[in-house]
């Protein structure tokens, strides 16, 4: 409480990341300025989910598709991966979402999120098998094993490298326009390598476009939170660089 009150006297907005679930909400309750959740343990990562949703929307627009009826595979550590927790909640605001949740049994998506998606009429498939569950999806969203959430590296090693998406797997099992996403950083160690670097030249690899989108989304959040969105255009300048042709 005291820390929140003191720090909120130093700034107009606070971005907080903390290893304990629920910590940001507790801090925000005492803060006198807005608090943006930059990730609270294995619980939530709302700003990542917003940039993920923005990325999905842009990628689907390029394919003349909307978000209703989206087919998405989420792969990896779905128990501790806070980005997918927040993304499921956002996707549930749309219609007829088809969720393929691929993980080791011990690292499945938390039950309350599964229940919420099903209660809102979405299709949820839980599986430990990668290839058949990425065969007919629009988005393949890979995540790393969250080693920091385990008691030891040895425990995390039990699950590392279970689901590896590389160019060979993509070519054999995915549709030609399946978009590949990852919240980054990807674990490129040989024993993990959940998203292989041999995908780097694949035009459907959206991870760097996804990261770029984080800038504009978080700028927009600051503008809205600080109530200056209507003033942004007054100070805007032409963009003199563009990464789209490279990534």
Coordinates of N, CA and C in Angstrom, one line a residue:
X1 N 0.8 -1.2 0.0 CA 0.0 0.0 0.0 C 0.9 1.3 0.0
X2 N 1.8 1.3 0.9 CA 2.7 2.5 1.0 C 3.5 2.7 -0.2
X3 N 4.0 1.7 -0.8 CA 4.8 1.8 -2.0 C 3.9 2.4 -3.2
X4 N 2.7 1.9 -3.3 CA 1.8 2.3 -4.4 C 1.5 3.8 -4.2
X5 N 1.2 4.2 -2.9 CA 0.9 5.6 -2.7 C 2.0 6.5 -3.0
X6 N 3.2 6.1 -2.6 CA 4.4 7.0 -2.8 C 4.7 7.1 -4.3
X7 N 4.8 5.9 -5.0 CA 5.2 6.0 -6.4 C 4.2 6.7 -7.3
X8 N 2.9 6.6 -6.9 CA 1.9 7.3 -7.7 C 2.0 8.8 -7.5
X9 N 2.7 9.3 -6.6 CA 3.0 10.7 -6.5 C 4.1 11.2 -7.4
X10 N 4.8 10.2 -8.0 CA 5.9 10.6 -8.8 C 5.6 10.6 -10.3
X11 N 4.5 10.1 -10.7 CA 4.2 10.0 -12.1 C 2.7 10.1 -12.4
X12 N 2.4 10.2 -13.7 CA 1.0 10.3 -14.1 C 0.4 9.0 -14.5
X13 N 1.2 8.0 -14.7 CA 0.8 6.6 -15.0 C 1.9 5.7 -14.6
X14 N 1.6 4.5 -14.2 CA 2.6 3.5 -13.8 C 2.3 2.2 -14.6
X15 N 3.4 1.6 -15.1 CA 3.4 0.3 -15.7 C 4.1 -0.6 -14.8
X16 N 3.4 -1.7 -14.4 CA 4.0 -2.6 -13.4 C 4.0 -4.0 -13.9
X17 N 5.2 -4.7 -13.7 CA 5.3 -6.1 -13.9 C 5.8 -6.7 -12.6
X18 N 5.2 -7.9 -12.2 CA 5.6 -8.4 -10.9 C 5.4 -10.0 -11.0
X19 N 6.2 -10.7 -10.3 CA 6.2 -12.2 -10.4 C 5.0 -12.8 -9.7
X20 N 4.3 -12.1 -8.9 CA 3.1 -12.7 -8.1 C 1.8 -12.4 -8.8
X21 N 1.0 -13.4 -9.0 CA -0.3 -13.2 -9.5 C -1.2 -12.4 -8.6
X22 N -1.9 -11.4 -9.2 CA -2.8 -10.5 -8.4 C -2.1 -9.3 -7.8
X23 N -0.8 -9.2 -8.0 CA 0.0 -8.1 -7.4 C -0.3 -6.8 -8.0
X24 N -0.5 -6.8 -9.3 CA -0.8 -5.5 -10.0 C -2.2 -4.9 -9.5
X25 N -3.1 -5.8 -9.4 CA -4.5 -5.3 -9.0 C -4.4 -4.8 -7.5
X26 N -3.6 -5.5 -6.7 CA -3.4 -5.0 -5.3 C -2.7 -3.6 -5.3
X27 N -1.7 -3.5 -6.1 CA -1.0 -2.2 -6.2 C -1.9 -1.1 -6.7
X28 N -2.7 -1.4 -7.8 CA -3.6 -0.4 -8.4 C -4.7 0.1 -7.4
X29 N -5.1 -0.8 -6.5 CA -6.1 -0.4 -5.6 C -5.7 0.7 -4.7
X30 N -4.4 0.8 -4.4 CA -3.8 1.8 -3.6 C -3.3 3.0 -4.3
X31 N -3.0 2.9 -5.6 CA -2.4 3.9 -6.4 C -3.4 5.1 -6.7
X32 N -2.9 6.3 -6.8 CA -3.7 7.4 -7.1 C -3.6 7.8 -8.6
X33 N -2.9 7.0 -9.3 CA -2.8 7.2 -10.8 C -3.1 5.9 -11.5
X34 N -3.4 5.9 -12.8 CA -3.7 4.7 -13.5 C -2.5 3.7 -13.5
X35 N -2.8 2.4 -13.4 CA -1.7 1.4 -13.4 C -2.0 0.4 -14.6
X36 N -1.0 0.2 -15.4 CA -1.1 -0.7 -16.5 C -0.4 -2.0 -16.1
X37 N -1.1 -3.1 -16.4 CA -0.5 -4.4 -16.0 C 0.4 -4.9 -17.1
X38 N 1.7 -4.9 -16.8 CA 2.7 -5.4 -17.7 C 3.0 -6.9 -17.5
X39 N 2.2 -7.6 -16.7 CA 2.3 -9.0 -16.5 C 2.4 -9.3 -15.0
X40 N 1.5 -10.1 -14.4 CA 1.5 -10.4 -13.0 C 1.7 -11.9 -12.9
X41 N 2.9 -12.4 -12.7 CA 3.2 -13.8 -12.6 C 2.6 -14.6 -13.7
X42 N 2.0 -15.7 -13.4 CA 1.4 -16.6 -14.4 C 0.0 -16.2 -14.7
X43 N -0.5 -15.1 -14.2 CA -1.9 -14.8 -14.3 C -2.3 -14.1 -15.6
X44 N -1.9 -12.9 -15.9 CA -2.4 -12.1 -17.0 C -1.3 -11.3 -17.6
X45 N -1.5 -10.9 -18.9 CA -0.6 -10.0 -19.6 C -1.5 -9.2 -20.6
X46 N -2.3 -8.3 -20.1 CA -3.3 -7.7 -21.0 C -2.8 -6.9 -22.1
X47 N -1.7 -6.1 -22.0 CA -1.2 -5.4 -23.1 C -0.7 -6.3 -24.2
X48 N -0.1 -7.4 -23.9 CA 0.3 -8.4 -24.9 C -0.9 -8.9 -25.6
X49 N -1.9 -9.2 -24.9 CA -3.2 -9.7 -25.5 C -3.7 -8.7 -26.5
X50 N -3.7 -7.4 -26.2 CA -4.2 -6.4 -27.1 C -3.4 -6.3 -28.4
X51 N -2.0 -6.4 -28.2 CA -1.2 -6.3 -29.4 C -1.4 -7.6 -30.2
X52 N -1.6 -8.7 -29.5 CA -1.8 -10.0 -30.2 C -3.1 -9.9 -31.0
X53 N -4.2 -9.4 -30.4 CA -5.5 -9.2 -31.1 C -5.3 -8.3 -32.3
X54 N -4.6 -7.2 -32.1 CA -4.4 -6.2 -33.2 C -3.6 -6.9 -34.3
X55 N -2.6 -7.7 -34.0 CA -1.9 -8.4 -35.0 C -2.8 -9.4 -35.8
X56 N -3.5 -10.2 -35.0 CA -4.4 -11.2 -35.7 C -5.4 -10.5 -36.6
X57 N -5.9 -9.3 -36.1 CA -6.9 -8.6 -37.0 C -6.2 -8.1 -38.3
X58 N -5.0 -7.6 -38.2 CA -4.3 -7.1 -39.4 C -4.0 -8.3 -40.3
X59 N -3.5 -9.4 -39.7 CA -3.2 -10.5 -40.6 C -4.4 -11.1 -41.3
X60 N -5.5 -11.2 -40.6 CA -6.7 -11.7 -41.1 C -7.3 -10.7 -42.2
X61 N -7.2 -9.4 -42.0 CA -7.6 -8.5 -43.0 C -6.9 -8.7 -44.3
X62 N -5.6 -9.0 -44.2 CA -4.9 -9.3 -45.4 C -5.3 -10.5 -46.2
X63 N -6.1 -11.4 -45.5 CA -6.6 -12.6 -46.1 C -8.2 -12.5 -46.3
X64 N -8.7 -11.2 -46.2 CA -10.1 -10.9 -46.3 C -10.9 -11.7 -45.3
X65 N -10.5 -11.7 -44.1 CA -11.1 -12.4 -43.0 C -11.3 -11.5 -41.8
X66 N -12.4 -11.8 -41.0 CA -12.5 -11.1 -39.8 C -12.1 -12.0 -38.6
X67 N -12.5 -11.6 -37.4 CA -12.2 -12.4 -36.2 C -13.2 -13.4 -35.9
X68 N -14.5 -13.1 -36.2 CA -15.5 -14.1 -35.9 C -15.2 -15.4 -36.7
X69 N -15.3 -16.6 -36.0 CA -15.0 -17.8 -36.7 C -13.5 -18.2 -36.7
X70 N -12.7 -17.4 -36.0 CA -11.3 -17.6 -36.1 C -10.9 -19.0 -35.5
X71 N -10.0 -19.7 -36.2 CA -9.5 -21.0 -35.7 C -8.0 -20.7 -35.3
X72 N -7.8 -21.0 -34.0 CA -6.4 -20.7 -33.5 C -5.9 -21.8 -32.6
X73 N -4.7 -22.2 -32.8 CA -4.0 -23.2 -32.0 C -3.1 -22.5 -31.1
X74 N -3.2 -22.8 -29.8 CA -2.2 -22.2 -28.8 C -1.4 -23.4 -28.3
X75 N -0.1 -23.3 -28.3 CA 0.8 -24.4 -28.2 C 1.9 -24.1 -27.1
X76 N 2.1 -25.1 -26.2 CA 3.2 -25.0 -25.2 C 2.7 -25.0 -23.8
X77 N 3.3 -24.1 -23.0 CA 3.0 -24.0 -21.6 C 1.8 -23.1 -21.4
X78 N 0.6 -23.7 -21.5 CA -0.6 -22.9 -21.4 C -1.1 -22.7 -19.9
X79 N -0.5 -23.4 -19.0 CA -0.8 -23.2 -17.6 C -0.1 -21.9 -17.1
X80 N 1.2 -21.7 -17.4 CA 1.9 -20.6 -16.8 C 2.0 -19.5 -17.8
X81 N 1.7 -19.7 -19.1 CA 1.8 -18.6 -20.1 C 0.7 -17.6 -20.0
X82 N 1.0 -16.5 -19.3 CA 0.0 -15.5 -19.0 C -0.5 -14.8 -20.3
X83 N 0.3 -14.8 -21.4 CA -0.2 -14.1 -22.6 C -1.4 -14.8 -23.2
X84 N -1.4 -16.1 -23.2 CA -2.6 -16.9 -23.7 C -3.8 -16.8 -22.8
X85 N -3.6 -16.6 -21.5 CA -4.7 -16.4 -20.6 C -5.5 -15.2 -21.0
X86 N -4.8 -14.1 -21.2 CA -5.4 -12.8 -21.5 C -6.0 -12.9 -22.9
X87 N -5.3 -13.6 -23.9 CA -5.8 -13.6 -25.2 C -7.1 -14.4 -25.3
X88 N -7.2 -15.5 -24.6 CA -8.5 -16.3 -24.6 C -9.6 -15.4 -24.2
X89 N -9.4 -14.6 -23.1 CA -10.5 -13.7 -22.7 C -10.9 -12.7 -23.7
X90 N -10.0 -12.2 -24.4 CA -10.3 -11.2 -25.5 C -11.0 -11.9 -26.7
X91 N -10.5 -13.1 -27.1 CA -11.1 -13.7 -28.2 C -12.5 -14.2 -27.9
X92 N -12.8 -14.4 -26.7 CA -14.2 -14.8 -26.3 C -15.2 -13.7 -26.5
X93 N -14.8 -12.5 -26.8 CA -15.7 -11.4 -27.1 C -16.2 -11.5 -28.5
X94 N -15.6 -12.4 -29.3 CA -16.1 -12.5 -30.7 C -16.9 -13.8 -30.8
X95 N -17.3 -14.2 -32.0 CA -18.2 -15.3 -32.2 C -17.5 -16.5 -32.8
X96 N -18.0 -17.6 -32.3 CA -17.6 -18.9 -33.0 C -16.1 -19.1 -33.1
X97 N -15.4 -18.8 -32.0 CA -13.9 -19.1 -32.0 C -13.7 -20.6 -31.8
X98 N -12.7 -21.1 -32.6 CA -12.4 -22.5 -32.5 C -11.0 -22.6 -31.9
X99 N -10.9 -23.0 -30.6 CA -9.6 -23.0 -29.9 C -9.1 -24.4 -29.8
X100 N -7.8 -24.6 -30.3 CA -7.1 -25.8 -30.2 C -6.0 -25.6 -29.2
X101 N -6.1 -26.2 -28.1 CA -5.2 -26.0 -27.0 C -4.2 -27.2 -26.8
X102 N -3.0 -27.0 -27.2 CA -2.0 -28.1 -27.3 C -0.9 -27.9 -26.3
X103 N -0.9 -28.9 -25.3 CA 0.1 -28.8 -24.3 C 0.3 -30.1 -23.6
X104 N 1.4 -30.3 -22.8 CA 1.4 -31.5 -22.0 C 0.2 -31.4 -21.0
X105 N -0.2 -32.6 -20.5 CA -1.3 -32.6 -19.6 C -1.2 -31.8 -18.4
X106 N 0.1 -31.7 -17.9 CA 0.3 -31.0 -16.6 C 0.4 -29.5 -16.9
X107 N 0.4 -29.1 -18.1 CA 0.5 -27.6 -18.4 C -0.6 -27.1 -19.2
X108 N -1.8 -27.7 -19.0 CA -3.0 -27.3 -19.8 C -3.5 -25.9 -19.3
X109 N -4.3 -25.3 -20.2 CA -4.9 -24.1 -19.9 C -5.8 -24.2 -18.6
X110 N -5.7 -23.2 -17.7 CA -6.5 -23.3 -16.5 C -8.0 -23.6 -16.8
X111 N -8.6 -24.4 -15.9 CA -10.0 -24.8 -16.1 C -11.0 -23.7 -16.2
X112 N -10.9 -22.7 -15.4 CA -11.9 -21.6 -15.5 C -11.9 -20.9 -16.8
X113 N -10.8 -20.8 -17.5 CA -10.7 -20.2 -18.9 C -11.4 -21.2 -19.9
X114 N -11.2 -22.5 -19.7 CA -11.8 -23.5 -20.6 C -13.3 -23.4 -20.4
X115 N -13.8 -23.3 -19.1 CA -15.2 -23.2 -18.9 C -15.8 -21.9 -19.4
X116 N -15.1 -20.8 -19.3 CA -15.6 -19.6 -19.8 C -15.8 -19.6 -21.3
X117 N -14.8 -20.1 -22.0 CA -14.9 -20.2 -23.5 C -16.1 -21.1 -23.9
X118 N -16.2 -22.2 -23.3 CA -17.3 -23.2 -23.6 C -18.7 -22.6 -23.3
X119 N -18.8 -21.9 -22.1 CA -20.1 -21.3 -21.7 C -20.5 -20.2 -22.7
X120 N -19.5 -19.6 -23.3 CA -19.9 -18.5 -24.3 C -20.0 -19.0 -25.7
X121 N -20.1 -20.3 -25.9 CA -20.4 -20.9 -27.1 C -19.3 -21.2 -28.1
X122 N -18.1 -21.1 -27.6 CA -16.9 -21.4 -28.5 C -16.5 -22.8 -28.4
X123 N -15.8 -23.3 -29.4 CA -15.3 -24.7 -29.5 C -14.0 -24.8 -28.9
X124 N -13.8 -25.7 -28.0 CA -12.5 -25.9 -27.3 C -12.1 -27.3 -27.4
X125 N -10.9 -27.5 -28.0 CA -10.3 -28.8 -28.1 C -9.0 -28.8 -27.4
X126 N -8.8 -29.7 -26.4 CA -7.6 -29.9 -25.6 C -6.9 -31.1 -26.1
X127 N -5.6 -31.0 -26.3 CA -4.9 -32.1 -26.9 C -3.4 -32.1 -26.5
X128 N -2.8 -33.2 -26.5 CA -1.3 -33.3 -26.3 C -0.6 -33.6 -27.6
X129 N -1.3 -33.5 -28.8 CA -0.8 -33.9 -30.1 C -0.7 -32.6 -31.0
X130 N 0.4 -32.4 -31.5 CA 0.6 -31.1 -32.3 C 0.1 -31.2 -33.7
X131 N 0.6 -32.2 -34.5 CA 0.4 -32.1 -35.9 C -1.0 -32.0 -36.4
X132 N -1.9 -32.9 -35.8 CA -3.3 -32.9 -36.3 C -4.0 -31.7 -35.9
X133 N -3.6 -31.0 -34.8 CA -4.3 -29.9 -34.3 C -3.9 -28.6 -34.9
X134 N -2.9 -28.6 -35.7 CA -2.5 -27.4 -36.5 C -2.8 -27.5 -37.9
X135 N -3.5 -28.5 -38.3 CA -3.8 -28.8 -39.7 C -4.8 -27.8 -40.3
X136 N -5.7 -27.3 -39.6 CA -6.8 -26.5 -40.1 C -7.0 -25.3 -39.3
X137 N -6.0 -24.5 -39.0 CA -6.1 -23.3 -38.2 C -5.7 -22.1 -38.9
X138 N -6.2 -20.9 -38.5 CA -5.7 -19.7 -39.1 C -4.5 -19.2 -38.5
X139 N -4.3 -19.4 -37.1 CA -3.2 -18.9 -36.3 C -2.6 -20.1 -35.6
X140 N -1.3 -20.2 -35.6 CA -0.6 -21.1 -34.7 C 0.2 -20.2 -33.8
X141 N -0.2 -20.2 -32.5 CA 0.4 -19.3 -31.5 C 1.3 -20.2 -30.6
X142 N 2.6 -20.1 -30.7 CA 3.5 -20.9 -29.9 C 4.0 -20.1 -28.7
X143 N 4.2 -20.9 -27.6 CA 4.8 -20.3 -26.4 C 5.9 -21.1 -25.9
X144 N 6.8 -20.5 -25.1 CA 7.9 -21.2 -24.5 C 7.5 -21.8 -23.2
X145 N 8.3 -22.8 -22.7 CA 8.1 -23.4 -21.4 C 8.6 -22.3 -20.4
X146 N 7.7 -21.9 -19.5 CA 8.0 -20.8 -18.5 C 8.8 -21.4 -17.4
X147 N 10.1 -21.5 -17.7 CA 11.1 -22.1 -16.7 C 11.0 -21.5 -15.3
X148 N 10.8 -20.2 -15.3 CA 10.8 -19.4 -14.1 C 9.7 -19.8 -13.2
X149 N 8.6 -20.5 -13.7 CA 7.5 -20.8 -12.9 C 7.6 -22.2 -12.3
X150 N 8.7 -22.9 -12.6 CA 8.9 -24.3 -12.1 C 9.9 -24.2 -10.9
X151 N 9.8 -25.3 -10.1 CA 10.7 -25.4 -8.9 C 12.2 -25.5 -9.2
X152 N 12.5 -26.1 -10.4 CA 13.9 -26.3 -10.8 C 13.9 -26.3 -12.3
X153 N 15.1 -26.2 -12.9 CA 15.3 -26.3 -14.3 C 15.1 -27.7 -14.7
X154 N 15.4 -28.7 -13.9 CA 15.2 -30.1 -14.2 C 13.7 -30.4 -14.4
X155 N 12.9 -29.8 -13.6 CA 11.4 -30.0 -13.7 C 11.0 -29.4 -15.1
X156 N 11.4 -28.2 -15.4 CA 11.1 -27.6 -16.7 C 11.5 -28.4 -17.9
X157 N 12.7 -29.0 -17.7 CA 13.3 -29.8 -18.8 C 12.4 -31.0 -19.1
X158 N 11.5 -31.5 -18.2 CA 10.6 -32.6 -18.5 C 9.7 -32.2 -19.7
X159 N 9.4 -31.0 -19.9 CA 8.4 -30.5 -20.9 C 9.1 -29.8 -22.1
X160 N 10.3 -29.4 -21.9 CA 10.9 -28.6 -22.9 C 11.1 -29.4 -24.2
X161 N 10.8 -28.7 -25.3 CA 11.0 -29.4 -26.6 C 9.9 -30.4 -27.0
X162 N 8.8 -30.4 -26.3 CA 7.8 -31.4 -26.6 C 7.0 -31.0 -27.9
X163 N 6.9 -29.7 -28.2 CA 6.1 -29.2 -29.3 C 7.0 -28.3 -30.1
X164 N 7.6 -28.8 -31.2 CA 8.5 -28.0 -32.0 C 7.9 -27.7 -33.4
X165 N 7.7 -26.4 -33.6 CA 7.2 -26.0 -34.9 C 8.4 -25.5 -35.8
X166 N 8.6 -26.2 -36.9 CA 9.7 -25.8 -37.8 C 9.1 -25.8 -39.2
X167 N 9.9 -25.5 -40.2 CA 9.4 -25.3 -41.6 C 8.9 -26.7 -42.1
X168 N 9.6 -27.8 -41.8 CA 9.1 -29.1 -42.2 C 7.7 -29.4 -41.7
X169 N 7.5 -29.2 -40.4 CA 6.2 -29.5 -39.7 C 5.2 -28.6 -40.3
X170 N 5.5 -27.3 -40.5 CA 4.6 -26.3 -41.1 C 4.2 -26.7 -42.5
X171 N 5.1 -27.1 -43.3 CA 4.8 -27.5 -44.7 C 3.9 -28.7 -44.8
X172 N 4.2 -29.7 -43.9 CA 3.5 -30.9 -44.0 C 2.1 -30.9 -43.3
X173 N 1.9 -30.0 -42.4 CA 0.7 -30.1 -41.6 C -0.2 -28.8 -41.6
X174 N 0.4 -27.6 -41.9 CA -0.4 -26.4 -41.8 C -0.9 -26.0 -43.2
X175 N -2.0 -25.3 -43.1 CA -2.5 -24.7 -44.4 C -1.5 -23.6 -44.9
X176 N -1.5 -23.3 -46.2 CA -0.5 -22.5 -46.7 C -0.4 -21.1 -46.1
X177 N -1.6 -20.6 -45.7 CA -1.6 -19.2 -45.1 C -1.7 -19.1 -43.6
X178 N -1.5 -20.2 -42.9 CA -1.5 -20.2 -41.5 C -0.5 -19.2 -40.9
X179 N -0.9 -18.3 -40.1 CA -0.1 -17.3 -39.5 C 0.6 -17.9 -38.2
X180 N 1.9 -17.6 -38.1 CA 2.7 -18.1 -37.0 C 2.9 -16.9 -36.0
X181 N 2.6 -17.1 -34.8 CA 2.8 -16.1 -33.8 C 3.5 -16.6 -32.5
X182 N 4.1 -15.7 -31.8 CA 4.8 -16.1 -30.5 C 5.0 -14.8 -29.8
X183 N 4.8 -14.8 -28.5 CA 4.9 -13.5 -27.7 C 6.4 -13.1 -27.5
X184 N 7.3 -14.0 -27.8 CA 8.8 -13.7 -27.6 C 9.1 -13.4 -26.1
X185 N 10.3 -13.8 -25.7 CA 11.3 -14.4 -26.5 C 11.1 -15.9 -26.8
X186 N 11.5 -16.4 -27.9 CA 11.4 -17.8 -28.2 C 12.7 -18.4 -27.6
X187 N 12.6 -19.7 -27.2 CA 13.7 -20.4 -26.6 C 14.4 -21.2 -27.7
X188 N 15.5 -20.6 -28.2 CA 16.1 -21.3 -29.4 C 17.2 -22.2 -29.0
X189 N 17.3 -22.6 -27.7 CA 18.3 -23.6 -27.3 C 17.9 -24.9 -28.0
X190 N 18.9 -25.7 -28.2 CA 18.7 -27.0 -29.0 C 17.7 -27.9 -28.3
X191 N 17.7 -27.9 -27.0 CA 16.8 -28.8 -26.2 C 15.3 -28.2 -26.2
X192 N 15.1 -27.0 -26.6 CA 13.8 -26.4 -26.6 C 13.3 -26.2 -28.0
X193 N 13.7 -25.0 -28.6 CA 13.5 -24.7 -30.0 C 12.1 -24.9 -30.4
X194 N 11.1 -24.3 -29.6 CA 9.7 -24.5 -29.9 C 9.3 -23.8 -31.2
X195 N 10.1 -22.8 -31.6 CA 9.8 -22.1 -32.9 C 11.1 -21.9 -33.6
X196 N 11.4 -22.8 -34.6 CA 12.7 -22.9 -35.2 C 13.0 -21.7 -36.0
X197 N 14.3 -21.3 -36.0 CA 14.8 -20.2 -36.8 C 14.7 -20.5 -38.3
X198 N 14.5 -21.7 -38.7 CA 14.3 -22.0 -40.2 C 13.0 -21.5 -40.7
X199 N 12.2 -20.9 -39.8 CA 10.9 -20.3 -40.2 C 11.1 -18.8 -40.5
X200 N 12.3 -18.3 -40.2 CA 12.5 -16.8 -40.3 C 12.2 -16.2 -41.6
X201 N 12.4 -16.9 -42.7 CA 12.1 -16.3 -44.0 C 10.7 -16.7 -44.5
X202 N 9.9 -17.4 -43.7 CA 8.5 -17.7 -44.0 C 7.7 -16.4 -43.9
X203 N 7.0 -16.0 -45.0 CA 6.2 -14.8 -45.0 C 5.1 -14.8 -44.0
X204 N 4.7 -16.0 -43.6 CA 3.6 -16.1 -42.6 C 4.1 -16.0 -41.1
X205 N 5.4 -16.0 -40.9 CA 5.9 -15.8 -39.6 C 5.7 -14.3 -39.2
X206 N 4.8 -14.1 -38.3 CA 4.3 -12.7 -37.9 C 5.0 -12.2 -36.6
X207 N 5.9 -13.0 -36.0 CA 6.4 -12.6 -34.7 C 7.1 -11.2 -34.6
X208 N 7.7 -10.8 -35.7 CA 8.3 -9.5 -35.7 C 7.3 -8.4 -36.0
X209 N 6.4 -8.7 -36.8 CA 5.3 -7.7 -37.0 C 4.5 -7.6 -35.7
X210 N 4.3 -8.7 -35.0 CA 3.6 -8.7 -33.7 C 4.4 -7.9 -32.7
X211 N 5.7 -8.0 -32.7 CA 6.5 -7.2 -31.7 C 6.4 -5.7 -32.1
X212 N 6.5 -5.4 -33.4 CA 6.4 -4.0 -33.8 C 5.0 -3.4 -33.4
X213 N 4.0 -4.2 -33.5 CA 2.6 -3.7 -33.2 C 2.5 -3.3 -31.7
X214 N 3.4 -3.9 -30.9 CA 3.4 -3.6 -29.4 C 3.6 -2.1 -29.2
X215 N 4.4 -1.5 -30.1 CA 4.7 0.0 -29.9 C 3.5 0.8 -30.0
X216 N 2.7 0.6 -31.1 CA 1.6 1.5 -31.4 C 0.5 1.2 -30.4
X217 N 0.3 -0.1 -30.0 CA -0.7 -0.4 -29.0 C -0.5 0.2 -27.7
X218 N 0.8 0.2 -27.3 CA 1.1 0.7 -25.9 C 1.1 2.2 -26.0
X219 N 1.5 2.8 -27.1 CA 1.4 4.3 -27.3 C -0.1 4.7 -27.2
X220 N -1.0 3.9 -27.8 CA -2.4 4.2 -27.8 C -2.9 4.1 -26.3
X221 N -2.5 3.1 -25.6 CA -2.9 2.9 -24.2 C -2.5 4.1 -23.4
X222 N -1.3 4.6 -23.5 CA -0.9 5.8 -22.8 C -1.7 7.0 -23.2
X223 N -2.0 7.1 -24.4 CA -2.8 8.3 -24.9 C -4.2 8.2 -24.3
X224 N -4.8 7.1 -24.3 CA -6.1 6.9 -23.7 C -6.1 7.1 -22.2
X225 N -5.2 6.5 -21.6 CA -5.1 6.5 -20.1 C -4.9 7.9 -19.6
X226 N -4.0 8.7 -20.3 CA -3.7 10.0 -20.0 C -4.7 11.1 -20.5
X227 N -5.7 10.6 -21.2 CA -6.8 11.4 -21.8 C -6.2 12.5 -22.8
X228 N -5.3 12.0 -23.6 CA -4.7 13.0 -24.6 C -4.9 12.4 -26.0
X229 N -5.7 11.4 -26.2 CA -5.9 10.8 -27.5 C -6.3 11.8 -28.6
X230 N -7.1 12.8 -28.2 CA -7.5 13.8 -29.2 C -6.4 14.8 -29.5
X231 N -5.3 14.8 -28.8 CA -4.2 15.7 -29.0 C -3.1 15.1 -29.8
X232 N -3.1 13.8 -30.0 CA -1.9 13.1 -30.6 C -1.7 13.7 -32.0
X233 N -2.7 13.9 -32.8 CA -2.5 14.3 -34.2 C -1.9 15.7 -34.2
X234 N -2.1 16.5 -33.2 CA -1.5 17.9 -33.2 C 0.1 17.8 -33.2
X235 N 0.6 16.7 -32.7 CA 2.1 16.6 -32.5 C 2.7 15.5 -33.4
X236 N 1.8 14.9 -34.3 CA 2.3 13.8 -35.1 C 3.2 14.3 -36.2
X237 N 4.2 13.5 -36.6 CA 5.1 13.8 -37.7 C 5.1 12.7 -38.7
X238 N 5.5 12.9 -39.9 CA 5.5 11.9 -40.9 C 6.5 10.8 -40.5
X239 N 6.1 9.5 -40.8 CA 7.0 8.4 -40.5 C 8.1 8.4 -41.6
X240 N 9.3 8.3 -41.3 CA 10.4 8.4 -42.3 C 11.1 7.0 -42.4
X241 N 10.6 6.0 -41.8 CA 11.1 4.7 -41.9 C 10.0 3.7 -41.9
X242 N 10.2 2.5 -42.4 CA 9.2 1.5 -42.5 C 9.8 0.1 -42.6
X243 N 9.4 -0.8 -41.7 CA 10.0 -2.1 -41.7 C 9.2 -3.2 -42.4
X244 N 8.0 -2.8 -42.9 CA 7.1 -3.8 -43.5 C 7.7 -4.6 -44.6
X245 N 8.5 -4.0 -45.4 CA 9.1 -4.7 -46.6 C 10.2 -5.7 -46.1
X246 N 10.7 -5.5 -44.9 CA 11.8 -6.4 -44.5 C 11.2 -7.5 -43.6
X247 N 10.1 -7.3 -42.9 CA 9.6 -8.3 -42.0 C 8.2 -8.6 -42.4

